[in-house]
Coordinates of C-alpha atoms and ligand atoms in Angstrom, one line a residue:
M278 CA 322.4 161.3 84.6
C279 CA 326.2 160.9 84.3
G280 CA 328.2 162.4 87.0
I281 CA 330.8 164.9 86.7
V282 CA 333.8 165.9 88.9
G283 CA 336.6 168.3 88.4
Y284 CA 339.8 168.9 90.6
A285 CA 342.2 171.8 90.9
G286 CA 344.5 171.8 94.1
A287 CA 347.6 170.3 95.5
E288 CA 346.8 166.3 96.2
P289 CA 347.2 164.0 93.5
A290 CA 344.1 164.6 91.1
Q291 CA 343.2 160.9 90.7
D292 CA 342.7 160.1 94.4
V293 CA 340.2 162.8 94.6
L294 CA 338.4 162.2 91.4
V295 CA 338.0 158.7 91.9
Q296 CA 336.6 159.4 95.3
G297 CA 334.1 161.8 93.5
L298 CA 333.1 159.3 91.0
L299 CA 332.4 156.5 93.6
R300 CA 330.4 159.2 95.2
L301 CA 328.4 159.7 92.2
E302 CA 328.2 157.0 91.1
Y303 CA 324.4 156.4 91.5
R304 CA 324.0 159.4 88.6
G305 CA 325.4 156.4 86.3
Y306 CA 327.6 153.1 86.0
D307 CA 327.9 152.1 82.3
S308 CA 331.3 153.6 82.0
A309 CA 333.5 155.7 83.7
G310 CA 336.8 157.6 82.8
L311 CA 339.5 160.1 84.4
A312 CA 341.5 162.9 82.4
V313 CA 344.3 164.3 84.3
V314 CA 346.9 167.1 83.3
S315 CA 350.4 166.1 83.5
G316 CA 353.6 168.0 85.5
D317 CA 355.0 167.3 81.8
G318 CA 352.1 169.5 79.9
S319 CA 350.3 166.3 78.3
I320 CA 346.9 164.7 79.3
A321 CA 346.7 161.4 80.6
R322 CA 343.4 159.5 80.4
V323 CA 342.0 156.1 81.6
R324 CA 338.6 154.6 81.0
T325 CA 337.0 151.6 81.6
A326 CA 333.4 150.1 81.0
G327 CA 331.3 148.7 84.1
R328 CA 331.4 150.5 87.4
V329 CA 333.9 152.7 88.7
E330 CA 335.5 150.5 90.6
R331 CA 337.1 148.8 87.2
L332 CA 338.1 152.5 87.1
V333 CA 340.0 152.5 90.5
D334 CA 341.6 149.2 89.6
A335 CA 343.1 151.0 86.5
T336 CA 344.4 154.1 88.3
R337 CA 346.0 151.3 91.0
R338 CA 347.6 149.6 88.5
A339 CA 348.7 152.7 86.3
P340 CA 348.5 156.4 88.5
L341 CA 348.1 159.5 86.5
P342 CA 350.4 161.9 88.0
G343 CA 348.9 165.8 87.9
R344 CA 346.9 167.6 90.9
V345 CA 344.2 168.9 88.1
G346 CA 341.8 166.9 86.4
I347 CA 338.2 165.8 85.5
G348 CA 336.0 162.8 86.0
H349 CA 333.0 161.2 84.7
T350 CA 330.6 158.1 85.5
R351 CA 328.4 157.6 82.5
W352 CA 324.7 156.6 81.9
A353 CA 324.9 156.0 78.3
T354 CA 322.8 158.1 76.1
H355 CA 324.5 158.7 72.7
G356 CA 326.7 155.3 71.6
A357 CA 326.8 152.2 73.7
P358 CA 328.3 151.7 77.0
T359 CA 331.8 151.1 75.9
E360 CA 335.5 152.1 76.7
R361 CA 336.0 153.7 73.6
N362 CA 332.8 155.8 74.3
A363 CA 333.6 156.4 78.0
H364 CA 334.3 160.0 78.8
P365 CA 336.7 162.0 78.9
H366 CA 337.0 162.6 75.2
L367 CA 339.8 164.2 73.5
D368 CA 340.3 166.1 70.5
C369 CA 342.5 165.4 67.6
R370 CA 345.4 165.9 68.9
G371 CA 344.7 165.3 72.5
R372 CA 345.1 168.6 73.9
F373 CA 341.6 169.2 75.2
A374 CA 339.6 166.9 77.5
V375 CA 336.0 166.9 78.2
V376 CA 333.0 165.1 79.9
H377 CA 329.5 166.0 79.4
N378 CA 326.3 165.1 81.2
G379 CA 323.1 165.8 79.1
I380 CA 322.5 165.5 75.5
I381 CA 323.9 167.6 72.7
D382 CA 321.0 167.8 70.2
N383 CA 322.7 169.3 67.4
H384 CA 325.5 167.0 67.5
A385 CA 324.9 165.1 64.3
E386 CA 325.1 168.4 62.3
L387 CA 328.3 169.5 64.4
R388 CA 330.1 166.1 63.8
A389 CA 329.4 166.4 60.1
R390 CA 330.9 169.9 59.4
L391 CA 333.7 169.4 61.9
K392 CA 334.7 166.0 60.1
A393 CA 334.4 167.7 56.6
D394 CA 337.1 169.9 58.0
G395 CA 339.6 167.4 58.9
H396 CA 338.6 166.3 62.4
A397 CA 338.9 162.6 63.3
F398 CA 336.3 161.2 65.6
T399 CA 337.0 158.2 67.9
S400 CA 333.6 157.9 69.5
D401 CA 330.0 157.6 68.4
T402 CA 329.0 160.1 71.4
D403 CA 327.5 163.2 71.1
T404 CA 330.1 164.6 73.5
E405 CA 333.2 164.6 71.3
V406 CA 332.0 167.0 69.2
V407 CA 332.8 169.4 72.0
A408 CA 336.5 168.4 72.4
H409 CA 337.1 169.2 68.6
L410 CA 335.1 172.8 68.8
L411 CA 337.4 173.3 71.9
E412 CA 340.6 172.8 69.3
E413 CA 338.8 175.3 67.0
A414 CA 337.7 178.0 69.2
Y415 CA 340.5 178.5 71.8
A416 CA 342.4 181.2 71.5
G417 CA 344.5 181.5 74.5
D418 CA 341.9 181.2 77.3
L419 CA 339.8 177.8 77.6
L420 CA 337.1 179.6 79.7
E421 CA 336.1 182.1 76.7
A422 CA 336.5 179.2 74.3
L423 CA 334.2 176.9 76.4
R424 CA 331.7 179.7 76.4
K425 CA 332.3 180.3 72.6
V426 CA 331.8 176.7 72.0
A427 CA 328.7 176.3 74.2
E428 CA 327.2 179.4 71.8
K429 CA 327.2 176.6 68.9
L430 CA 325.3 173.8 71.0
R431 CA 322.0 173.3 71.3
G432 CA 320.5 171.0 74.1
T433 CA 321.4 170.4 77.6
Y434 CA 324.7 169.9 79.2
A435 CA 327.0 170.5 82.0
I436 CA 330.6 170.0 80.6
A437 CA 334.0 170.4 82.2
A438 CA 336.8 170.5 80.3
V439 CA 341.2 170.5 81.0
S440 CA 343.8 171.7 78.7
V441 CA 347.6 171.1 78.2
H442 CA 347.4 175.0 77.3
E443 CA 346.2 175.8 81.0
P444 CA 347.5 172.9 83.2
R445 CA 346.3 174.8 86.4
R446 CA 342.9 175.3 85.4
V447 CA 339.5 173.2 85.3
A448 CA 336.6 175.2 83.2
A449 CA 333.1 174.2 83.0
V450 CA 329.7 175.5 81.4
R451 CA 326.4 174.2 82.1
H452 CA 322.7 175.0 80.7
G453 CA 320.0 172.7 81.9
N454 CA 322.1 169.9 83.7
P455 CA 323.5 170.4 87.2
L456 CA 326.7 171.5 88.4
V457 CA 327.9 173.2 91.3
V458 CA 331.2 174.6 92.4
G459 CA 333.0 173.4 95.8
L460 CA 334.9 175.6 97.7
G461 CA 338.0 174.3 99.5
Q462 CA 341.3 175.2 101.2
G463 CA 343.9 175.7 98.5
E464 CA 341.6 173.5 96.4
N465 CA 338.4 173.6 94.4
Y466 CA 336.3 171.3 92.8
L467 CA 333.2 171.0 90.4
A468 CA 331.0 168.3 90.7
S469 CA 327.3 167.5 89.3
D470 CA 326.3 167.9 92.8
L471 CA 327.6 168.7 96.3
P472 CA 327.9 164.9 97.7
A473 CA 330.4 164.1 95.4
V474 CA 332.8 166.0 97.4
L475 CA 331.0 166.2 100.7
D476 CA 334.1 164.7 102.3
R477 CA 336.3 167.4 101.5
T478 CA 333.6 170.5 101.8
R479 CA 330.1 171.2 102.8
D480 CA 330.6 174.9 100.7
G481 CA 329.3 175.5 97.1
L482 CA 328.6 178.0 94.8
P483 CA 325.6 177.6 92.6
L484 CA 325.8 177.8 88.9
E485 CA 322.9 179.4 86.8
D486 CA 322.1 178.3 83.2
G487 CA 324.3 179.5 80.9
D488 CA 327.2 180.1 83.4
A489 CA 330.6 179.4 82.2
V490 CA 333.4 178.8 85.2
A491 CA 337.0 178.3 85.9
I492 CA 338.9 176.7 88.8
T493 CA 342.2 176.9 90.0
A494 CA 343.8 175.8 93.3
D495 CA 343.0 179.4 94.8
R496 CA 340.6 180.7 92.7
V497 CA 337.0 180.4 91.4
R498 CA 335.9 182.8 88.1
I499 CA 332.3 182.6 86.9
V500 CA 331.1 184.6 84.0
D501 CA 327.3 184.8 82.4
R502 CA 326.4 184.0 79.0
E503 CA 327.5 187.3 78.2
G504 CA 330.9 186.9 80.0
R505 CA 329.5 189.2 82.4
E506 CA 331.8 188.4 85.6
R507 CA 329.3 187.0 88.5
R508 CA 329.5 186.3 92.3
P509 CA 326.9 184.2 93.5
A510 CA 326.5 184.0 97.0
P511 CA 328.3 180.7 98.6
F512 CA 326.1 178.2 100.2
R513 CA 326.8 175.3 102.8
V514 CA 324.8 172.4 103.2
N515 CA 324.2 170.8 106.5
W516 CA 324.8 167.5 105.7
T517 CA 327.8 165.5 106.8
P518 CA 330.0 163.2 105.0
A519 CA 328.8 160.1 107.2
Q520 CA 325.4 160.8 105.7
A521 CA 326.8 160.1 102.3
E522 CA 328.6 157.0 103.6
R523 CA 326.6 153.5 104.4
G524 CA 327.7 153.6 107.6
G525 CA 327.8 150.0 108.2
H526 CA 324.6 149.2 106.6
P527 CA 324.8 146.0 103.4
H528 CA 323.0 148.9 100.9
F529 CA 322.3 152.5 100.8
L530 CA 319.0 151.6 100.3
H531 CA 318.8 149.9 103.7
K532 CA 320.3 152.9 105.4
E533 CA 318.0 155.3 103.9
I534 CA 314.8 153.0 104.5
H535 CA 316.2 153.4 108.2
E536 CA 316.9 156.7 108.5
Q537 CA 313.4 157.4 107.7
P538 CA 312.2 158.4 111.4
E539 CA 315.3 160.4 111.6
A540 CA 314.6 161.8 108.3
L541 CA 310.6 163.2 109.2
R542 CA 311.7 164.4 112.5
A543 CA 314.4 166.8 111.2
T544 CA 311.6 167.9 108.3
L545 CA 309.2 168.5 111.1
A546 CA 311.4 170.4 113.4
G547 CA 310.1 173.7 114.4
R548 CA 307.2 173.3 111.6
V549 CA 304.3 172.5 114.0
E550 CA 302.2 174.1 116.7
A551 CA 299.7 171.1 117.3
A552 CA 298.3 172.9 119.9
R553 CA 297.1 175.9 118.2
G554 CA 296.3 173.9 115.1
E555 CA 299.0 175.9 113.1
V556 CA 302.0 175.2 110.7
R557 CA 305.0 177.7 110.2
L558 CA 306.1 178.1 106.9
A559 CA 308.4 180.9 106.6
E560 CA 308.8 180.2 103.0
F561 CA 305.5 180.7 102.2
E562 CA 305.5 184.2 104.0
G563 CA 303.4 187.3 101.9
V564 CA 301.4 184.7 99.5
D565 CA 298.0 184.8 100.4
L566 CA 297.4 181.1 100.6
S567 CA 293.5 181.9 101.4
A568 CA 293.2 182.8 97.7
V569 CA 294.5 178.9 96.4
N570 CA 291.3 177.2 95.2
R571 CA 293.1 174.8 92.5
L572 CA 296.5 173.4 92.7
R573 CA 298.7 171.5 90.2
L574 CA 301.2 169.1 91.3
V575 CA 303.8 168.0 89.0
A576 CA 306.9 165.1 89.2
C577 CA 308.1 162.2 88.2
G578 CA 308.2 158.6 89.7
T579 CA 308.4 158.6 93.0
S580 CA 307.9 162.1 93.5
Y581 CA 304.8 161.5 91.6
H582 CA 303.6 159.0 93.6
A583 CA 304.0 161.4 96.8
A584 CA 302.0 164.2 94.4
R585 CA 299.2 161.6 94.1
V586 CA 299.0 161.6 98.2
G587 CA 299.5 165.1 97.8
E588 CA 296.3 165.8 95.8
L589 CA 294.2 163.8 98.4
L590 CA 295.5 165.9 101.1
F591 CA 295.1 169.2 99.4
E592 CA 291.3 168.1 98.8
R593 CA 290.6 166.7 102.2
L594 CA 292.6 169.4 104.5
A595 CA 292.3 172.4 102.5
G596 CA 289.4 171.7 100.2
V597 CA 291.8 172.8 97.3
E598 CA 290.7 170.9 93.6
A599 CA 294.6 169.3 93.3
H600 CA 295.7 167.6 90.3
A601 CA 299.0 165.5 90.1
E602 CA 300.4 165.3 86.9
L603 CA 303.5 163.4 85.3
A604 CA 306.0 166.4 84.9
S605 CA 307.1 164.5 81.0
E606 CA 303.3 165.0 79.9
F607 CA 302.6 168.4 81.8
R608 CA 305.2 169.9 79.6
Y609 CA 304.1 169.1 76.1
R610 CA 300.2 168.9 76.5
R611 CA 299.6 172.7 76.7
P612 CA 298.0 172.4 80.1
L613 CA 295.1 174.9 81.1
L614 CA 295.4 176.0 84.7
A615 CA 293.3 178.0 86.2
R616 CA 294.2 181.9 86.7
G617 CA 297.0 182.2 89.1
E618 CA 297.0 178.6 90.1
P619 CA 300.4 177.3 91.5
A620 CA 302.4 174.3 90.1
L621 CA 303.7 172.6 93.1
C622 CA 306.8 170.9 91.5
I623 CA 308.1 168.1 93.7
S624 CA 311.5 166.7 93.0
Q625 CA 313.7 165.1 95.7
S626 CA 317.2 166.2 93.5
G627 CA 315.6 169.6 92.3
E628 CA 317.3 168.5 89.0
T629 CA 314.9 166.0 87.0
L630 CA 314.8 167.8 83.8
D631 CA 311.3 167.1 83.2
T632 CA 310.6 168.7 86.6
L633 CA 312.4 171.4 86.0
E634 CA 311.1 172.1 82.5
A635 CA 307.5 171.5 83.7
A636 CA 308.4 174.0 86.2
R637 CA 309.6 176.7 83.6
E638 CA 306.6 176.0 81.3
A639 CA 304.1 176.8 84.1
K640 CA 306.4 179.9 84.7
R641 CA 306.1 180.5 80.9
L642 CA 302.3 180.5 81.1
G643 CA 302.1 182.8 84.2
H644 CA 301.9 180.6 87.1
P645 CA 303.5 180.6 90.7
V646 CA 305.8 178.0 90.8
W647 CA 306.2 176.1 94.4
A648 CA 309.0 173.2 95.0
V649 CA 309.4 170.6 97.4
T650 CA 312.8 169.6 96.8
N651 CA 315.7 167.8 99.1
V652 CA 318.8 169.3 97.8
L653 CA 319.8 172.8 99.1
G654 CA 320.9 174.9 95.8
S655 CA 319.3 172.7 93.6
S656 CA 318.0 174.4 90.1
L657 CA 314.3 173.6 90.5
G658 CA 314.7 175.4 94.5
R659 CA 316.5 178.4 92.8
E660 CA 314.0 179.1 90.1
A661 CA 310.8 178.3 92.1
D662 CA 309.0 181.0 93.8
R663 CA 308.5 179.4 96.9
G664 CA 310.0 176.1 98.2
L665 CA 310.2 173.9 101.1
L666 CA 313.3 171.9 101.5
T667 CA 312.6 168.5 103.4
Q668 CA 315.6 167.2 105.4
A669 CA 316.1 164.0 104.2
G670 CA 319.8 164.0 104.2
P671 CA 321.4 162.6 100.8
E672 CA 319.7 160.1 99.2
I673 CA 322.3 158.1 97.3
S674 CA 320.5 154.8 96.6
V675 CA 318.6 155.2 92.9
A676 CA 315.4 153.9 94.6
S677 CA 313.9 156.7 96.3
T678 CA 312.5 155.9 99.9
K679 CA 313.1 158.4 102.4
A680 CA 312.5 161.3 99.9
F681 CA 308.9 160.0 99.3
T682 CA 308.0 159.9 103.0
T683 CA 309.6 163.3 103.8
Q684 CA 307.6 165.0 100.6
I685 CA 304.4 163.5 101.9
L686 CA 305.0 165.2 105.4
A687 CA 306.3 168.4 103.4
L688 CA 303.0 168.2 101.1
S689 CA 300.8 167.4 104.6
L690 CA 302.5 171.0 105.8
I691 CA 301.4 173.1 103.0
A692 CA 298.2 171.6 102.7
V693 CA 297.5 172.7 106.5
A694 CA 298.5 176.1 105.8
V695 CA 296.1 176.2 102.8
G696 CA 293.5 175.0 104.8
R697 CA 294.0 176.7 107.8
A698 CA 294.4 180.1 105.5
N699 CA 291.2 179.5 104.0
G700 CA 289.1 178.2 106.8
H701 CA 288.5 175.0 105.2
L702 CA 290.4 173.0 108.1
A703 CA 289.0 174.2 111.2
A704 CA 291.3 174.4 114.6
P705 CA 290.3 171.5 116.2
A706 CA 290.7 169.3 112.7
A707 CA 293.9 170.6 112.4
R708 CA 295.1 169.9 116.0
A709 CA 293.8 166.4 115.5
F710 CA 296.0 165.8 112.4
L711 CA 298.9 167.5 113.2
R712 CA 299.3 165.7 116.5
D713 CA 299.3 162.8 114.4
L714 CA 301.9 164.1 112.1
E715 CA 303.9 165.0 114.9
G716 CA 303.7 161.1 116.1
L717 CA 305.0 160.0 112.5
P718 CA 308.4 159.5 113.7
E719 CA 308.0 157.0 116.4
A720 CA 305.4 155.1 114.4
A721 CA 307.8 154.9 111.6
E722 CA 310.3 153.6 113.8
E723 CA 308.0 150.9 115.1
V724 CA 306.7 150.0 111.9
I725 CA 310.1 149.5 110.5
A726 CA 311.2 147.0 113.2
A727 CA 308.1 145.0 113.3
S728 CA 308.1 144.9 109.7
R729 CA 311.9 143.4 108.6
E730 CA 311.0 139.7 109.5
A731 CA 307.8 139.3 107.8
A732 CA 309.8 141.3 104.7
R733 CA 312.5 138.6 104.8
Q734 CA 309.8 135.6 104.7
V735 CA 307.7 137.3 102.1
A736 CA 310.8 138.1 100.0
E737 CA 311.9 134.5 100.3
R738 CA 308.9 133.4 98.7
L739 CA 308.7 136.3 96.1
R740 CA 312.2 135.1 94.9
E741 CA 310.6 133.1 92.2
V742 CA 307.5 134.5 90.9
P743 CA 307.6 136.8 87.5
D744 CA 304.8 138.9 88.4
A745 CA 303.0 140.8 91.6
F746 CA 300.0 142.8 92.0
F747 CA 299.4 145.9 94.2
L748 CA 296.3 147.3 95.5
G749 CA 295.0 150.2 97.0
R750 CA 292.1 152.6 97.5
D751 CA 291.9 156.3 98.1
L752 CA 295.3 157.2 99.8
D753 CA 296.3 154.1 99.7
L754 CA 296.7 153.8 96.1
P755 CA 299.6 155.9 95.6
V756 CA 301.2 153.8 98.0
A757 CA 300.5 150.4 96.3
L758 CA 301.7 152.2 93.1
E759 CA 304.7 153.2 95.3
G760 CA 305.5 149.4 96.4
A761 CA 304.8 148.3 93.1
L762 CA 307.7 150.5 91.5
K763 CA 309.7 150.0 94.1
L764 CA 309.7 146.2 93.7
K765 CA 310.2 146.2 89.6
E766 CA 313.0 148.7 89.8
I767 CA 315.1 146.8 92.4
S768 CA 314.0 143.1 92.3
Y769 CA 313.4 143.4 88.1
I770 CA 309.9 141.4 89.5
H771 CA 307.4 142.6 87.2
A772 CA 305.1 144.4 89.5
E773 CA 301.4 146.7 88.8
A774 CA 299.5 148.6 90.7
Y775 CA 295.4 149.1 90.3
A776 CA 292.7 150.7 92.4
G777 CA 291.1 148.0 94.2
G778 CA 287.8 148.6 92.6
E779 CA 289.5 148.3 88.8
M780 CA 290.8 144.7 89.4
K781 CA 287.5 143.3 88.0
H782 CA 287.0 145.7 85.1
G783 CA 290.1 143.5 83.4
P784 CA 293.3 142.7 85.3
L785 CA 291.8 140.1 87.6
A786 CA 292.4 138.3 84.2
L787 CA 295.9 138.0 85.0
L788 CA 295.4 136.3 88.9
G789 CA 296.1 132.5 88.9
P790 CA 297.2 130.4 91.6
G791 CA 299.7 131.6 93.5
V792 CA 300.1 135.2 92.0
P793 CA 301.1 137.7 94.9
V794 CA 298.8 140.3 95.7
V795 CA 299.6 142.8 98.2
A796 CA 296.5 144.9 99.4
V797 CA 297.2 148.0 101.2
L798 CA 294.4 148.8 103.6
T799 CA 294.7 151.8 105.7
Q800 CA 292.0 153.8 104.9
G801 CA 288.8 153.6 107.3
Q802 CA 286.3 154.7 104.7
V803 CA 286.8 152.2 102.0
A804 CA 288.3 149.5 104.2
D805 CA 285.4 147.0 103.5
K806 CA 285.3 147.6 99.7
M807 CA 289.2 146.9 99.9
A808 CA 289.1 144.1 101.9
A809 CA 286.5 142.5 99.3
N810 CA 288.9 143.4 96.6
A811 CA 291.5 141.4 98.1
V812 CA 289.2 138.4 98.8
E813 CA 288.2 138.6 94.9
A814 CA 291.9 138.1 94.3
V815 CA 292.2 135.5 96.8
T816 CA 289.2 133.5 95.4
R817 CA 291.3 133.4 92.2
G818 CA 293.9 131.6 93.6
A819 CA 296.2 134.4 94.2
W820 CA 298.8 134.6 97.2
P821 CA 297.4 137.3 99.7
V822 CA 300.1 139.7 101.0
S823 CA 298.8 142.8 103.1
V824 CA 299.7 146.1 105.0
V825 CA 296.7 146.8 107.0
R826 CA 296.0 149.3 110.0
E827 CA 295.4 147.4 113.1
D828 CA 292.3 148.6 114.2
L829 CA 290.9 147.3 110.4
A830 CA 292.7 143.7 111.0
G831 CA 289.3 142.4 111.4
R832 CA 288.5 143.0 107.7
L833 CA 291.8 141.6 106.3
A834 CA 294.1 139.4 107.9
P835 CA 297.5 141.4 108.1
T836 CA 300.9 140.4 107.0
F837 CA 302.2 144.0 108.3
T838 CA 300.5 145.9 110.7
I839 CA 300.3 149.7 110.9
P840 CA 299.1 151.5 113.7
A841 CA 296.1 153.3 114.3
G842 CA 295.9 156.8 113.8
H843 CA 294.4 159.6 111.0
D844 CA 293.8 158.2 107.6
L845 CA 295.6 161.2 106.2
T846 CA 298.5 160.2 107.9
R847 CA 298.7 156.6 106.8
P848 CA 300.5 156.6 103.9
A849 CA 303.8 157.4 105.0
L850 CA 303.7 154.5 107.1
A851 CA 301.8 152.2 105.1
V852 CA 305.0 152.5 102.4
L853 CA 307.6 151.6 104.8
P854 CA 306.7 147.7 104.8
L855 CA 306.5 147.9 100.9
Q856 CA 310.1 149.2 101.0
L857 CA 311.5 146.7 103.1
L858 CA 309.9 143.9 100.8
A859 CA 311.1 145.4 97.6
Y860 CA 314.7 145.5 99.4
E861 CA 314.6 142.3 100.6
A862 CA 313.7 140.7 97.3
A863 CA 316.3 142.3 95.3
V864 CA 318.3 141.1 97.8
A865 CA 317.0 137.6 97.8
R866 CA 317.2 137.3 93.9
G867 CA 321.0 139.0 94.2
T868 CA 320.0 142.2 92.0
D869 CA 322.4 145.3 92.8
V870 CA 320.3 146.7 95.1
D871 CA 321.5 150.5 94.9
R872 CA 322.4 150.6 91.3
P873 CA 319.6 148.9 89.4
R874 CA 319.9 148.2 85.8
N875 CA 319.3 150.9 83.2
L876 CA 318.7 153.2 85.8
A877 CA 320.2 156.2 87.2
K878 CA 319.5 158.8 89.7
S879 CA 318.6 162.1 89.0
V880 CA 317.4 162.1 85.7
T881 CA 318.5 165.2 83.5
V882 CA 317.9 164.0 80.2
E883 CA 314.6 163.9 78.8
Ligands
F6R290 C1 312.3 155.7 92.0 C2 313.1 157.0 91.6 C3 312.5 157.8 91.0 C4 312.4 159.1 91.1 C5 312.6 160.3 89.7 C6 312.3 161.6 90.0 O1 312.5 155.1 92.8 O2 313.9 157.3 92.5 O3 311.2 157.2 90.1 O4 311.6 159.1 91.9 O5 313.4 159.9 88.8 O6 313.3 161.6 90.9 P1 313.3 163.4 91.7 O7 312.4 163.3 92.9 O8 314.6 163.3 92.0 O9 313.0 164.5 90.8

C-alpha cells in the first residue's frame, strides 16, 4: 500500500520517478506526488489527487528541474485522498520533503508536541510529523537524522526523504514496510519493490527492518538501527522489463490470466521426477519432513484460498492434519500449534503485513516458518526458515490470478515431498499425481482458450445483476471462494461462495428468478451431491452457470469444461474460467479492471 520511489543520478529525476510511480500504481492510486531537489538548492514539489496520470500531466505542464528526488503514490489511511494530503510532505521551511508507506501509530501525540513547539501543519496525515521531526533532528547528516527520527516513531513505515541541505542524497528508513535499493550505473534508486525500476536495473540490495540507507548517484550506504554499517549481498531478479508491461493486452489482468500456463511451467521446471514419483525441493534439504504431522497454512485473500486448497492437499497427499487460517486472525487469537508444527505462510508479495506478522508470531512461539512467495528478496521470504519461490513473474494487476495457480502448484510439491517422506504417499500414487501435475501448463492453455467466448457471453448477462453465488464442495469450495472474490473485487457485483451443502441451511432464501449461481464440479467423490445442490438452486429459479470436469458432464450441464484428470490437480484449472468470467464482467460493467476502487496490491497496513 502506497508506493515509494527515490532517485539519485544524472537524468532528470522527475522522469525516472514518474515512470516508477506508474509501475507502482497498483500499490495505491488515491493521489500522487514528487519532490525534486533543484540545482538552486530548493525543493520543488508537485502533488495531484487521483491517478498518477494526473501527476504526469502536471509535470509536463511544469517540469521539476533536478536529478535527485522522491515520489509517492498513495492509498489513503490518515487524511482524505486530497491534494493537501498527498505526499511528499514538507517541514515548516520547505527544507525537507518526505514520503511514507505505512502507519505511524503515535502520530497524534507527536503532532501535538510539535505544534506546541511552534510547528505549522498543512495536512491531516500521520506522515507530516516526520518532516517536522527531521527539521528538529537534522545536524548535518540526513541519514543520521532520519535514523534518530525513526527512534521516535511507533508503527510501521518505509520513509524516504530529501533535503536542500544535501542536494545529492536521498535517505530512507524502513520498519515493517517494504523498501529495496536498486543499483544502477551512475545512478541508484529506492523503491517499494524492484519492478518500479525494472526498466533500469534488475540488481537490488535488500533492506532489513531498522535499516537506514542513503543513496547518491554513485554510492549506497546502509546502517542498522544502532548505526552500524551493513553490506547486504546484492540480488538479481530474473524478471524482465517486458514482464512488467502490458505487452499488447488490454489490461494487466488479461495478460496475467493468459500467462498462467507459462507461470505454471516455470514453477514446475526442474522440480518433478514423475517417473520416480519424487519431487526436488532443495529448499527443504535437511528438514525432516517425515516428522511433520500437523501444519498450519496462513495467508490473506487469494493466497488464503490457495491455503484452503493446500490444507486438503496436505491431508490427502501427506496424511497430515492441516489447517488454513486467515493471517489477520491467526496473529491475535493466541493460536495453539502442536510442538514443532510449521506455519506455512503464503503470500504473493511476501510483504502483506498481516501474513508477515503471523509468521513472526509463529516464530516467537518457537515454530518453524515456511514460506511460499513470488517475489525474490521479499520480507517473508527472507524471514522464513524455509521457502519456495513461485515463478509467476511480476503480478501487477491488483486482483491476483497467476499467483493463485502457482501457489497451488508449490503447495502440491511440498505436500508430495512430505507425503513421500512420511510414507503416506506410495510411489505409484505419487507418479500418477505428478504426471497429471506436469500436464497442468498445457491443460491450462486449453482451458483458457476454450473458456474465453463463454466467459464473454455469461459476462454480458452478468452486466446487470446485483448478486451472484458460487458453490463448490471439497477442493471445489476454495475455487468457488476465489471465483466469488475475483468477481466482487473487480466487477463490484456482490458475490458470495458457499459449500454446496450449506445452501439449504440458510442462503437458499436469497435465491430467486435469474440469480446467477456458479457451480464448480470437478471432484469425483462429491459430484452427485454437488450436482444435486446446483439443481436445488435451479429449482428456485436460479440462473445456472457451471464449471464441470468433462467426464462428469453427465451430472451437470457445463458452461465451462475442465479436462478430466486427477481430482487433486483440478483446482488450478477450475479457477481459470472464473478468472476470465470476472474479467469479462468487469470489462462489460466498465470498471477499472487493474485498479479496483478502494483496493491496493500488497497490503502493508493492518
Ligand atoms: C485478491 C488479492 C488479495 C491478495 C491478498 C494477499 O485478488 O489480490 O486478496 O491475495 O492481499 O496478498 P499477498 O498474496 O501478496 O500476501
